[in-house]
């Protein structure tokens, strides 16, 4: 059976990765022939526990897959001010963080989440980062409901408000700890 070039490349990368895990920098990427590896001690790679940022990204990507299967944004929980105020569907203040308008929209939000969320998580931990993400995301959906009221008839999706909250929290952290980071800390997010 003939395999596609893509599958051959993936298979080769898998073999290289497996060879690299045998230990030592000099033994990585299969540089030592298999016949000479008998004396090498295999080391197990310790997988880091999933972080809050990873979990949020996994749930959001999973929700996007479900969204592609059933593309009705209104049925999936997009923010609709009229449904929130008239029908009392308050859960619509949280669910838009999981929905996205396009693959590009999802990718930009997840890249920003990974970069900013990872930095914030190293500074404050998983629980606080997840809390900031959730509160900023819900707050980003509450604000238009309060400001526009019933005049807003558009559906809204995306995690941009939650990611913006993480950026704000990181800016506050860098400002409060400028004695540790110097001026370069704040310049890095401008």
PDB file of C-alpha atoms in Angstrom:
ATOM      1  CA  UNK A   1       0.000   0.000   0.000  1.00  0.00           C
ATOM      2  CA  UNK A   2       1.436   3.354  -1.026  1.00  0.00           C
ATOM      3  CA  UNK A   3       1.293   6.136   1.583  1.00  0.00           C
ATOM      4  CA  UNK A   4       0.879   9.795   0.787  1.00  0.00           C
ATOM      5  CA  UNK A   5       3.908  12.112   1.141  1.00  0.00           C
ATOM      6  CA  UNK A   6       2.199  13.804   4.091  1.00  0.00           C
ATOM      7  CA  UNK A   7       1.875  10.522   5.992  1.00  0.00           C
ATOM      8  CA  UNK A   8       5.505   9.637   5.222  1.00  0.00           C
ATOM      9  CA  UNK A   9       6.680  12.979   6.651  1.00  0.00           C
ATOM     10  CA  UNK A  10       4.516  12.572   9.760  1.00  0.00           C
ATOM     11  CA  UNK A  11       5.852   9.022  10.234  1.00  0.00           C
ATOM     12  CA  UNK A  12       9.447  10.191   9.880  1.00  0.00           C
ATOM     13  CA  UNK A  13       8.884  12.980  12.400  1.00  0.00           C
ATOM     14  CA  UNK A  14       7.351  10.505  14.827  1.00  0.00           C
ATOM     15  CA  UNK A  15      10.415   8.254  14.525  1.00  0.00           C
ATOM     16  CA  UNK A  16      12.778  11.176  15.038  1.00  0.00           C
ATOM     17  CA  UNK A  17      10.829  12.288  18.087  1.00  0.00           C
ATOM     18  CA  UNK A  18      10.908   8.779  19.532  1.00  0.00           C
ATOM     19  CA  UNK A  19      14.657   8.542  18.898  1.00  0.00           C
ATOM     20  CA  UNK A  20      15.238  11.935  20.527  1.00  0.00           C
ATOM     21  CA  UNK A  21      13.660  10.765  23.768  1.00  0.00           C
ATOM     22  CA  UNK A  22      16.357   8.162  24.392  1.00  0.00           C
ATOM     23  CA  UNK A  23      18.415  10.595  26.393  1.00  0.00           C
ATOM     24  CA  UNK A  24      21.367  12.946  26.256  1.00  0.00           C
ATOM     25  CA  UNK A  25      21.858  15.691  23.709  1.00  0.00           C
ATOM     26  CA  UNK A  26      24.394  13.639  21.749  1.00  0.00           C
ATOM     27  CA  UNK A  27      21.883  10.833  21.359  1.00  0.00           C
ATOM     28  CA  UNK A  28      18.970  12.957  20.208  1.00  0.00           C
ATOM     29  CA  UNK A  29      17.346  12.847  16.784  1.00  0.00           C
ATOM     30  CA  UNK A  30      18.604   9.329  16.079  1.00  0.00           C
ATOM     31  CA  UNK A  31      22.286  10.239  15.750  1.00  0.00           C
ATOM     32  CA  UNK A  32      23.359   6.991  17.432  1.00  0.00           C
ATOM     33  CA  UNK A  33      22.723   3.831  15.385  1.00  0.00           C
ATOM     34  CA  UNK A  34      20.265   1.387  16.937  1.00  0.00           C
ATOM     35  CA  UNK A  35      22.990  -1.269  17.269  1.00  0.00           C
ATOM     36  CA  UNK A  36      24.964   1.001  19.639  1.00  0.00           C
ATOM     37  CA  UNK A  37      22.031   2.018  21.825  1.00  0.00           C
ATOM     38  CA  UNK A  38      21.947  -1.061  24.039  1.00  0.00           C
ATOM     39  CA  UNK A  39      23.878   0.645  26.839  1.00  0.00           C
ATOM     40  CA  UNK A  40      21.772   3.782  26.808  1.00  0.00           C
ATOM     41  CA  UNK A  41      19.310   4.273  29.604  1.00  0.00           C
ATOM     42  CA  UNK A  42      15.884   5.262  28.397  1.00  0.00           C
ATOM     43  CA  UNK A  43      14.517   8.305  30.156  1.00  0.00           C
ATOM     44  CA  UNK A  44      10.839   8.915  30.505  1.00  0.00           C
ATOM     45  CA  UNK A  45       9.650  12.324  29.560  1.00  0.00           C
ATOM     46  CA  UNK A  46       7.632  13.907  32.281  1.00  0.00           C
ATOM     47  CA  UNK A  47       4.677  15.625  30.759  1.00  0.00           C
ATOM     48  CA  UNK A  48       3.873  18.953  32.344  1.00  0.00           C
ATOM     49  CA  UNK A  49       0.366  19.144  33.771  1.00  0.00           C
ATOM     50  CA  UNK A  50      -2.166  20.949  31.639  1.00  0.00           C
ATOM     51  CA  UNK A  51      -2.402  24.594  32.542  1.00  0.00           C
ATOM     52  CA  UNK A  52      -5.522  26.723  32.717  1.00  0.00           C
ATOM     53  CA  UNK A  53      -4.484  28.380  29.464  1.00  0.00           C
ATOM     54  CA  UNK A  54      -4.236  24.971  27.775  1.00  0.00           C
ATOM     55  CA  UNK A  55      -7.597  23.881  29.148  1.00  0.00           C
ATOM     56  CA  UNK A  56      -9.316  27.084  28.047  1.00  0.00           C
ATOM     57  CA  UNK A  57      -7.851  26.691  24.558  1.00  0.00           C
ATOM     58  CA  UNK A  58      -8.922  23.035  24.372  1.00  0.00           C
ATOM     59  CA  UNK A  59     -12.485  23.814  25.425  1.00  0.00           C
ATOM     60  CA  UNK A  60     -12.692  26.756  23.027  1.00  0.00           C
ATOM     61  CA  UNK A  61     -11.365  24.741  20.087  1.00  0.00           C
ATOM     62  CA  UNK A  62     -13.757  21.917  20.957  1.00  0.00           C
ATOM     63  CA  UNK A  63     -16.644  24.383  21.011  1.00  0.00           C
ATOM     64  CA  UNK A  64     -15.569  25.676  17.603  1.00  0.00           C
ATOM     65  CA  UNK A  65     -15.629  22.130  16.217  1.00  0.00           C
ATOM     66  CA  UNK A  66     -19.179  21.768  17.564  1.00  0.00           C
ATOM     67  CA  UNK A  67     -19.999  25.160  16.090  1.00  0.00           C
ATOM     68  CA  UNK A  68     -18.861  24.013  12.630  1.00  0.00           C
ATOM     69  CA  UNK A  69     -21.111  20.956  12.956  1.00  0.00           C
ATOM     70  CA  UNK A  70     -24.073  23.166  13.879  1.00  0.00           C
ATOM     71  CA  UNK A  71     -23.414  26.649  12.496  1.00  0.00           C
ATOM     72  CA  UNK A  72     -26.390  28.449  14.073  1.00  0.00           C
ATOM     73  CA  UNK A  73     -24.704  30.981  16.357  1.00  0.00           C
ATOM     74  CA  UNK A  74     -27.968  31.998  17.990  1.00  0.00           C
ATOM     75  CA  UNK A  75     -28.764  28.386  18.914  1.00  0.00           C
ATOM     76  CA  UNK A  76     -25.259  27.815  20.306  1.00  0.00           C
ATOM     77  CA  UNK A  77     -25.300  30.833  22.612  1.00  0.00           C
ATOM     78  CA  UNK A  78     -24.003  33.926  20.835  1.00  0.00           C
ATOM     79  CA  UNK A  79     -24.571  37.166  22.743  1.00  0.00           C
ATOM     80  CA  UNK A  80     -27.928  38.588  21.807  1.00  0.00           C
ATOM     81  CA  UNK A  81     -28.929  41.549  23.940  1.00  0.00           C
ATOM     82  CA  UNK A  82     -32.607  41.057  23.185  1.00  0.00           C
ATOM     83  CA  UNK A  83     -32.548  37.401  24.249  1.00  0.00           C
ATOM     84  CA  UNK A  84     -30.601  38.288  27.383  1.00  0.00           C
ATOM     85  CA  UNK A  85     -32.944  41.082  28.468  1.00  0.00           C
ATOM     86  CA  UNK A  86     -36.316  39.823  27.195  1.00  0.00           C
ATOM     87  CA  UNK A  87     -35.973  36.044  27.581  1.00  0.00           C
ATOM     88  CA  UNK A  88     -33.661  36.112  30.599  1.00  0.00           C
ATOM     89  CA  UNK A  89     -30.989  33.983  28.900  1.00  0.00           C
ATOM     90  CA  UNK A  90     -28.165  35.221  31.118  1.00  0.00           C
ATOM     91  CA  UNK A  91     -25.933  32.310  30.158  1.00  0.00           C
ATOM     92  CA  UNK A  92     -25.401  34.175  26.881  1.00  0.00           C
ATOM     93  CA  UNK A  93     -23.016  36.457  28.777  1.00  0.00           C
ATOM     94  CA  UNK A  94     -20.513  33.572  29.081  1.00  0.00           C
ATOM     95  CA  UNK A  95     -21.011  31.328  26.044  1.00  0.00           C
ATOM     96  CA  UNK A  96     -19.835  33.814  23.378  1.00  0.00           C
ATOM     97  CA  UNK A  97     -16.267  33.352  24.683  1.00  0.00           C
ATOM     98  CA  UNK A  98     -16.377  29.819  23.279  1.00  0.00           C
ATOM     99  CA  UNK A  99     -17.773  30.742  19.860  1.00  0.00           C
ATOM    100  CA  UNK A 100     -15.863  32.376  17.010  1.00  0.00           C
ATOM    101  CA  UNK A 101     -16.754  33.876  13.652  1.00  0.00           C
ATOM    102  CA  UNK A 102     -14.070  32.164  11.552  1.00  0.00           C
ATOM    103  CA  UNK A 103     -10.991  29.958  11.842  1.00  0.00           C
ATOM    104  CA  UNK A 104      -8.804  33.085  11.617  1.00  0.00           C
ATOM    105  CA  UNK A 105     -10.740  34.696  14.485  1.00  0.00           C
ATOM    106  CA  UNK A 106     -10.263  31.556  16.583  1.00  0.00           C
ATOM    107  CA  UNK A 107      -6.557  31.329  15.721  1.00  0.00           C
ATOM    108  CA  UNK A 108      -5.800  34.952  16.631  1.00  0.00           C
ATOM    109  CA  UNK A 109      -7.625  34.651  19.952  1.00  0.00           C
ATOM    110  CA  UNK A 110      -5.950  31.336  20.824  1.00  0.00           C
ATOM    111  CA  UNK A 111      -2.470  32.652  19.940  1.00  0.00           C
ATOM    112  CA  UNK A 112      -3.057  35.710  22.100  1.00  0.00           C
ATOM    113  CA  UNK A 113      -4.432  33.505  24.879  1.00  0.00           C
ATOM    114  CA  UNK A 114      -1.396  31.245  24.701  1.00  0.00           C
ATOM    115  CA  UNK A 115       1.125  34.084  24.789  1.00  0.00           C
ATOM    116  CA  UNK A 116      -0.509  36.423  27.278  1.00  0.00           C
ATOM    117  CA  UNK A 117      -2.237  33.735  29.352  1.00  0.00           C
ATOM    118  CA  UNK A 118       0.972  31.750  29.696  1.00  0.00           C
ATOM    119  CA  UNK A 119       2.894  34.776  30.957  1.00  0.00           C
ATOM    120  CA  UNK A 120       0.130  35.700  33.394  1.00  0.00           C
ATOM    121  CA  UNK A 121      -0.189  32.117  34.573  1.00  0.00           C
ATOM    122  CA  UNK A 122       3.519  31.976  35.407  1.00  0.00           C
ATOM    123  CA  UNK A 123       3.093  35.114  37.486  1.00  0.00           C
ATOM    124  CA  UNK A 124      -0.221  34.391  39.259  1.00  0.00           C
ATOM    125  CA  UNK A 125      -1.038  30.713  38.774  1.00  0.00           C
ATOM    126  CA  UNK A 126      -3.733  28.772  36.947  1.00  0.00           C
ATOM    127  CA  UNK A 127      -6.710  29.588  39.167  1.00  0.00           C
ATOM    128  CA  UNK A 128      -6.219  33.346  39.098  1.00  0.00           C
ATOM    129  CA  UNK A 129      -5.563  33.367  35.369  1.00  0.00           C
ATOM    130  CA  UNK A 130      -8.739  31.370  34.704  1.00  0.00           C
ATOM    131  CA  UNK A 131     -10.681  33.711  37.001  1.00  0.00           C
ATOM    132  CA  UNK A 132      -9.386  36.832  35.228  1.00  0.00           C
ATOM    133  CA  UNK A 133     -10.204  35.249  31.850  1.00  0.00           C
ATOM    134  CA  UNK A 134     -13.761  34.352  32.886  1.00  0.00           C
ATOM    135  CA  UNK A 135     -14.525  37.680  34.586  1.00  0.00           C
ATOM    136  CA  UNK A 136     -13.078  39.713  31.710  1.00  0.00           C
ATOM    137  CA  UNK A 137     -14.987  37.635  29.151  1.00  0.00           C
ATOM    138  CA  UNK A 138     -18.304  37.992  30.968  1.00  0.00           C
ATOM    139  CA  UNK A 139     -17.582  41.669  31.640  1.00  0.00           C
ATOM    140  CA  UNK A 140     -16.836  42.182  27.961  1.00  0.00           C
ATOM    141  CA  UNK A 141     -20.307  40.836  27.195  1.00  0.00           C
ATOM    142  CA  UNK A 142     -22.107  42.700  29.997  1.00  0.00           C
ATOM    143  CA  UNK A 143     -20.819  46.114  28.930  1.00  0.00           C
ATOM    144  CA  UNK A 144     -22.559  46.226  25.504  1.00  0.00           C
ATOM    145  CA  UNK A 145     -25.785  44.940  27.066  1.00  0.00           C
ATOM    146  CA  UNK A 146     -25.717  47.760  29.625  1.00  0.00           C
ATOM    147  CA  UNK A 147     -24.586  50.490  27.227  1.00  0.00           C
ATOM    148  CA  UNK A 148     -26.672  49.649  24.159  1.00  0.00           C
ATOM    149  CA  UNK A 149     -29.644  47.959  25.753  1.00  0.00           C
ATOM    150  CA  UNK A 150     -32.419  46.844  23.449  1.00  0.00           C
ATOM    151  CA  UNK A 151     -31.089  48.898  20.526  1.00  0.00           C
ATOM    152  CA  UNK A 152     -28.393  46.259  19.949  1.00  0.00           C
ATOM    153  CA  UNK A 153     -29.772  43.597  17.613  1.00  0.00           C
ATOM    154  CA  UNK A 154     -26.499  42.014  16.477  1.00  0.00           C
ATOM    155  CA  UNK A 155     -25.149  38.653  17.542  1.00  0.00           C
ATOM    156  CA  UNK A 156     -21.682  38.728  19.071  1.00  0.00           C
ATOM    157  CA  UNK A 157     -19.088  35.972  19.496  1.00  0.00           C
ATOM    158  CA  UNK A 158     -15.429  35.679  20.425  1.00  0.00           C
ATOM    159  CA  UNK A 159     -12.994  35.656  23.302  1.00  0.00           C
ATOM    160  CA  UNK A 160     -11.485  39.048  22.523  1.00  0.00           C
ATOM    161  CA  UNK A 161     -12.876  40.629  25.694  1.00  0.00           C
ATOM    162  CA  UNK A 162     -11.436  37.825  27.819  1.00  0.00           C
ATOM    163  CA  UNK A 163      -8.045  38.074  26.094  1.00  0.00           C
ATOM    164  CA  UNK A 164      -8.095  41.871  26.481  1.00  0.00           C
ATOM    165  CA  UNK A 165      -8.681  41.334  30.199  1.00  0.00           C
ATOM    166  CA  UNK A 166      -5.594  39.113  30.335  1.00  0.00           C
ATOM    167  CA  UNK A 167      -3.568  41.794  28.532  1.00  0.00           C
ATOM    168  CA  UNK A 168      -4.789  44.357  31.060  1.00  0.00           C
ATOM    169  CA  UNK A 169      -3.926  42.095  33.993  1.00  0.00           C
ATOM    170  CA  UNK A 170      -0.459  41.498  32.541  1.00  0.00           C
ATOM    171  CA  UNK A 171       0.047  45.256  32.077  1.00  0.00           C
ATOM    172  CA  UNK A 172      -0.923  45.861  35.707  1.00  0.00           C
ATOM    173  CA  UNK A 173       1.456  43.112  36.831  1.00  0.00           C
ATOM    174  CA  UNK A 174       4.333  44.550  34.807  1.00  0.00           C
ATOM    175  CA  UNK A 175       3.619  48.045  36.109  1.00  0.00           C
ATOM    176  CA  UNK A 176       3.348  46.950  39.750  1.00  0.00           C
ATOM    177  CA  UNK A 177       6.565  44.972  39.468  1.00  0.00           C
ATOM    178  CA  UNK A 178       8.520  47.356  37.280  1.00  0.00           C
ATOM    179  CA  UNK A 179      11.370  47.160  39.776  1.00  0.00           C
ATOM    180  CA  UNK A 180      11.811  43.547  38.618  1.00  0.00           C
ATOM    181  CA  UNK A 181      11.197  43.982  34.901  1.00  0.00           C
ATOM    182  CA  UNK A 182      12.446  47.529  34.357  1.00  0.00           C
ATOM    183  CA  UNK A 183      10.983  49.592  31.552  1.00  0.00           C
ATOM    184  CA  UNK A 184      11.379  46.756  29.059  1.00  0.00           C
ATOM    185  CA  UNK A 185       8.486  44.852  30.668  1.00  0.00           C
ATOM    186  CA  UNK A 186       5.868  47.432  29.781  1.00  0.00           C
ATOM    187  CA  UNK A 187       7.474  48.156  26.417  1.00  0.00           C
ATOM    188  CA  UNK A 188       7.075  44.495  25.500  1.00  0.00           C
ATOM    189  CA  UNK A 189       3.280  44.768  25.447  1.00  0.00           C
ATOM    190  CA  UNK A 190       2.955  48.186  23.819  1.00  0.00           C
TER     191      UNK A 190
END
